[in-house]
Coordinates of C-alpha atoms in Angstrom, one line a residue:
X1 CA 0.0 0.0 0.0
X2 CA 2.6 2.3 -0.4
X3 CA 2.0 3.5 -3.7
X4 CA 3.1 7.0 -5.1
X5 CA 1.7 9.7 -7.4
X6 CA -0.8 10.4 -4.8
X7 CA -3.2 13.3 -5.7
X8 CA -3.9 16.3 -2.1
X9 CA -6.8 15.0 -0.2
X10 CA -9.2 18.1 -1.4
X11 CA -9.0 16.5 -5.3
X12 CA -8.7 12.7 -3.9
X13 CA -11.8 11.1 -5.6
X14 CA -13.9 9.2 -2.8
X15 CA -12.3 5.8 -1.6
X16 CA -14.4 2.9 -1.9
X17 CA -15.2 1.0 1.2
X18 CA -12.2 -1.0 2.6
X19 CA -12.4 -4.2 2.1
X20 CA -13.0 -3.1 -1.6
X21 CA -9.8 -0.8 -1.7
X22 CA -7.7 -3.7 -0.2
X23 CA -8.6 -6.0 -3.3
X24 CA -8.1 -3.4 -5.8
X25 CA -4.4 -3.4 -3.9
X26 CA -4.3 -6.9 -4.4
X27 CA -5.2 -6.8 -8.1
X28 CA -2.3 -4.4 -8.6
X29 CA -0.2 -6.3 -7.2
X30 CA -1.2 -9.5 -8.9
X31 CA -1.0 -8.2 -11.9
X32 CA 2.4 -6.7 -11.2
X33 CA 3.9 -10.4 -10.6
X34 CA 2.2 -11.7 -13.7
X35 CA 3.6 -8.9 -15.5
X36 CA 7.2 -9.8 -14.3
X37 CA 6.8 -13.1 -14.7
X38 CA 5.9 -13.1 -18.1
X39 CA 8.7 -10.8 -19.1
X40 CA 11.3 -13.0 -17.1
X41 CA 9.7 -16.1 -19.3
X42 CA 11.3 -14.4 -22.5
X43 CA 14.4 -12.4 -21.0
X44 CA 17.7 -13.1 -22.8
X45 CA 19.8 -13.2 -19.8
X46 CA 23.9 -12.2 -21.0
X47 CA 26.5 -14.4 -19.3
X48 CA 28.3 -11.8 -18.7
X49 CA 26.0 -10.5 -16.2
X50 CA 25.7 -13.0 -13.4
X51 CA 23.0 -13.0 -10.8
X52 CA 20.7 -11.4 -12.6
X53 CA 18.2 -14.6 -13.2
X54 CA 18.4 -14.6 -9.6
X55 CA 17.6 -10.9 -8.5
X56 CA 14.4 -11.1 -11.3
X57 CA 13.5 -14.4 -9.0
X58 CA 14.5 -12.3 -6.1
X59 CA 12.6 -9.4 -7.1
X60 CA 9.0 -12.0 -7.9
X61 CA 9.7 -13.6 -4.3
X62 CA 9.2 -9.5 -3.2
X63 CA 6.4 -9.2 -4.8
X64 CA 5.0 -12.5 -3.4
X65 CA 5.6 -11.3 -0.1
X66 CA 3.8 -8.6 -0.6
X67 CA 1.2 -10.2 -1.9
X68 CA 0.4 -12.3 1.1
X69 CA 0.4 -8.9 2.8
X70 CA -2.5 -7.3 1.3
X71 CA -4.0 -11.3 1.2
X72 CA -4.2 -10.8 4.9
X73 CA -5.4 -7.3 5.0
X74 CA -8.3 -8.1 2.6
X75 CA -9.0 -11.1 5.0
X76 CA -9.0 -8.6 8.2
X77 CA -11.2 -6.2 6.1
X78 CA -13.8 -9.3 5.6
X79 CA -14.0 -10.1 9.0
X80 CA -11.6 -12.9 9.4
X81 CA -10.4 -13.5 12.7
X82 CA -6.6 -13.9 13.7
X83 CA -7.5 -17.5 14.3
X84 CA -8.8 -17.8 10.7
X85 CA -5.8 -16.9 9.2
X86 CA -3.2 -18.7 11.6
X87 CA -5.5 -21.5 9.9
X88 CA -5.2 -20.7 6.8
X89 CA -1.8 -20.0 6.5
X90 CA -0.7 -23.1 9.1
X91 CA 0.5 -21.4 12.0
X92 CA -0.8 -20.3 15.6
X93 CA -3.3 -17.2 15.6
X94 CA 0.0 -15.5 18.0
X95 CA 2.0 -15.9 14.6
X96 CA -0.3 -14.9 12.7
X97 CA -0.6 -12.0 14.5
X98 CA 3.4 -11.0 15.3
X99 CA 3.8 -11.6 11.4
X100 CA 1.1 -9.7 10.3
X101 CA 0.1 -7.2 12.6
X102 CA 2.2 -4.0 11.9
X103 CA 1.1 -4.6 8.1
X104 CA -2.3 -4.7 9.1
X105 CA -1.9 -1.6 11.3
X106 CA -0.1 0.6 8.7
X107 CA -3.0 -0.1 6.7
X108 CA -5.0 1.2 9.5
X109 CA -3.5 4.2 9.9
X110 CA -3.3 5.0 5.7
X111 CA -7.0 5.3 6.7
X112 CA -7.4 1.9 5.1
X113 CA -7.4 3.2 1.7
X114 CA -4.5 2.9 -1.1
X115 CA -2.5 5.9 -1.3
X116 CA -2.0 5.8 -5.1
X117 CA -0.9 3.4 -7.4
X118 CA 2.7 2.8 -9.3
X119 CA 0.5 3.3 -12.8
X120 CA -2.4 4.9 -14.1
X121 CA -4.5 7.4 -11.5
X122 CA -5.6 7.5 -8.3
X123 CA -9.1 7.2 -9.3
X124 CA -10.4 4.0 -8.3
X125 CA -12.4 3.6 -11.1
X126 CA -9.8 4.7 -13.4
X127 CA -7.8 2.2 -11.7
X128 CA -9.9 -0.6 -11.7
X129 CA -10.8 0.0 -15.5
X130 CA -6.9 0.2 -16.3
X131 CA -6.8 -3.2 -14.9
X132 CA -9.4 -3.9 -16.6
X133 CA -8.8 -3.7 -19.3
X134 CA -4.9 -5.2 -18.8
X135 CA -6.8 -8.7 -17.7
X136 CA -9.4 -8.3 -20.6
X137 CA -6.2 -8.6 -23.0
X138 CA -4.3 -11.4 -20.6
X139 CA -7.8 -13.5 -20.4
X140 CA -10.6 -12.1 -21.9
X141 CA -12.7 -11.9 -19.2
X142 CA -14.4 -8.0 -20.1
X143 CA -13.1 -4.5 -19.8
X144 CA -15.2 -4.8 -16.1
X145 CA -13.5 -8.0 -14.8
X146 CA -12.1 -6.3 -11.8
X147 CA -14.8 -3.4 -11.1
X148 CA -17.8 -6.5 -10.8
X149 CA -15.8 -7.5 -8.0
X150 CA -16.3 -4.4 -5.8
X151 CA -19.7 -3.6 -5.1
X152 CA -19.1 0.0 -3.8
X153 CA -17.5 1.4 -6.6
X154 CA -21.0 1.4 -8.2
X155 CA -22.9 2.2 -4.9
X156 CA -22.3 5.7 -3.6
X157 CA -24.1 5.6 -0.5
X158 CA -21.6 2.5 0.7
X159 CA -18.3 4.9 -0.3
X160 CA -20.0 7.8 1.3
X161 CA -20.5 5.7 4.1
X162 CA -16.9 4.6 4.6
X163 CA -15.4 7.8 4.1
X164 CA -17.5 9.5 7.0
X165 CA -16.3 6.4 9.2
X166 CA -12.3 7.2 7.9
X167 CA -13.5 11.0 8.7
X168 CA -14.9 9.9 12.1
X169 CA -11.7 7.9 13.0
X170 CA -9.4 11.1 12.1
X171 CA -11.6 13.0 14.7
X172 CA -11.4 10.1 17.3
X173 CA -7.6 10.2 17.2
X174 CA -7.0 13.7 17.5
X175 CA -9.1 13.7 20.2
X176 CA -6.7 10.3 21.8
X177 CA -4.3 12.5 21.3
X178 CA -5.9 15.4 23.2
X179 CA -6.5 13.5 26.0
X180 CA -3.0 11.9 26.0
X181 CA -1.6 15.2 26.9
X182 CA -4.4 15.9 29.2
X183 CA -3.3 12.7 31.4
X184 CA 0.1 13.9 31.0
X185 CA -0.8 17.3 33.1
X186 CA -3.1 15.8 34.9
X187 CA -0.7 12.9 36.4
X188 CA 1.9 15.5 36.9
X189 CA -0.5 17.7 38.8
X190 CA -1.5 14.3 41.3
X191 CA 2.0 13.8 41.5
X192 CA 2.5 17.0 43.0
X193 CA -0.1 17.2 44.7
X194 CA 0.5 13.7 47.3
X195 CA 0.6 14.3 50.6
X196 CA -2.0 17.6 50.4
X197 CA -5.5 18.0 50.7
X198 CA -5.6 18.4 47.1
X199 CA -4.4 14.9 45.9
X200 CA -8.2 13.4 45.7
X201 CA -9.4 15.9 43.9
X202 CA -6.1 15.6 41.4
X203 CA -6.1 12.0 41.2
X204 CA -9.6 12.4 40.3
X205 CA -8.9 14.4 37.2
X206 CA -6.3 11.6 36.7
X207 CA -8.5 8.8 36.4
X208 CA -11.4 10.3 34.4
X209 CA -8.9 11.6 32.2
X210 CA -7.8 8.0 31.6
X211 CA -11.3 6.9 31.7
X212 CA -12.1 9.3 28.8
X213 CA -9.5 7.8 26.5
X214 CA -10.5 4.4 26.9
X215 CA -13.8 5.5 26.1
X216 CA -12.1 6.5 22.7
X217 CA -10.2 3.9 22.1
X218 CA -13.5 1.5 22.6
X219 CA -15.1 3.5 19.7
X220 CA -12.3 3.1 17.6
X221 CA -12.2 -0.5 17.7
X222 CA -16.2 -0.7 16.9
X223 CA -15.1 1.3 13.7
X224 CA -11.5 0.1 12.7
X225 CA -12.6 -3.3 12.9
X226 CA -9.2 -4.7 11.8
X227 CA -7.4 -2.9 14.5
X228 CA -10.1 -4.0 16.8
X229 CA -7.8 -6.2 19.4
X230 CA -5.5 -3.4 19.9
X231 CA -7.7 -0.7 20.6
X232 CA -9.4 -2.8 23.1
X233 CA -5.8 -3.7 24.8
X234 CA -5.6 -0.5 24.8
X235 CA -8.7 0.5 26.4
X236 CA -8.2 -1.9 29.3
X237 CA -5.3 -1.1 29.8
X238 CA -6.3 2.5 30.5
X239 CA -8.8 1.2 32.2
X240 CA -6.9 -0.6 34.7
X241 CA -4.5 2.5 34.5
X242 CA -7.6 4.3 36.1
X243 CA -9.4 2.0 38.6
X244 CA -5.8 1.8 40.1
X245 CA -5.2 5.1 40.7
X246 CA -8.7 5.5 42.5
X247 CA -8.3 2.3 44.6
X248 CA -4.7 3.6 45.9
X249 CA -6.5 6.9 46.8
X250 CA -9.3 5.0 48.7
X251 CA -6.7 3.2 50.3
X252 CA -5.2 6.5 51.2
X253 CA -8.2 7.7 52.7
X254 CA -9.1 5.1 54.3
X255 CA -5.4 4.9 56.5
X256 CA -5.1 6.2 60.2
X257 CA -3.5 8.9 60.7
X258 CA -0.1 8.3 62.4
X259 CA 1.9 10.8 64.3
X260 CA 5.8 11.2 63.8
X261 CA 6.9 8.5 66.1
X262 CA 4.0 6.4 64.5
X263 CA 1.5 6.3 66.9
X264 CA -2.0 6.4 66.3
X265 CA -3.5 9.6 66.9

């Protein structure tokens, strides 16, 4: 997904929904390998330049790779479960997940969309009719082989749909953020504050702040759906963050009062 040529976000055509962005990905990249394959089929290699039948294999084995990568995305963006593709690809769900996770992320945070292609526009109907018409030739399938096979690039309500989800998921994280540096002056503020009749109120502040961005992080895994898991770690883990700072301050309270030598008073 790391395409170039990349038009400014005020001229970007509407995305389609993910899942349907991820296979038009795929198809790229598919038809990238076939494309190198078929030219390595009929490449004269010299013998005086050695290594080169091996980087071309080298350079396919790349693109197989990456491949697999947007495989697993599409698979996330249809619902399948880390389980599900530990299955599929013969592994643990855990390996699944540690090989496949910061892929799966990055897609996440490209707003699970392509961000360009290496040729032809950015359009995704220009792009899906450019391959196309590229498989048309290769199989003979129709000009439309690859645009029957994604549904919202002929429904606009599904695209306009998406989009205000990838516009509500923007908004979500810059309020994350906010709230980030809101726990930041707000645990600095308990910190100083121990020891005083101010430090319930302060760790108060603390824990709601913490509270809050759970709250956020809960919303953005009922919308980024692929990034699910780890917004909800993340949300516990505030959470957690949160209900322990308010038990140690009822704990506080709830101490007797000791006098220097450590009597009871």
């Amino acid at each position: 997904m790391d395409e170039t040529n990349e038009p400014d976000e005020q001229s970007r055509p509407p995305a389609l929904t993910p899942v349907d962005e991820a296979m038009l990905a795929r198809a790229q990249t598919l038809m990238q390998i076939t494309e190198s394959a078929l030219r390595d089929v009929c490449e004269r290699y010299p013998i005086n330049d050695p290594g080169r039948v091996l980087r071309d294999a080298l350079f396919i084995q790349g693109l197989a790779d990456e491949l697999i990568t947007k495989a697993v995305i599409v698979e996330r963006e249809r619902g399948a479960s880390w389980t599900d593709i530990g299955n599929a690809a013969g592994v643990s769900k855990q390996t699944a997940h540690e090989r496949w996770n910061t892929k799966v992320s990055a897609w996440v945070l490209m707003g699970r969309q392509r961000n360009g292609i290496h040729r032809g526009a950015a359009d995704p109907a220009a792009h899906a009719r450019h391959l196309g018409e590229w498989a048309d030739a290769l199989v003979g399938k129709g000009r439309d082989v690859i645009s029957r096979l994604l549904p919202s690039l002929h429904d606009p309500a599904a695209r306009q749909e998406a989009n205000d989800r990838r516009a509500e998921v923007k908004r979500l994280e810059l309020r994350a953020e906010e709230l980030r540096l809101e726990c930041d002056k707000a645990y600095t503020a308990a910190m100083e504050a121990v020891g005083t009749d101010a430090a319930e109120e302060k760790n108060a502040v603390w824990a709601a702040r913490n509270f809050a961005r759970a709250e956020v992080f809960e919303r953005l895994a009922a919308i980024e759906e692929p990034a699910a898991v780890e917004h909800r770690r993340t949300a516990a883990t505030l959470r957690s963050i949160a209900e322990g700072i308010l038990r140690r301050d009822r704990r506080d309270s709830e101490a007797p009062a000791t006098t220097q030598k450590g009597t009871l008073q």
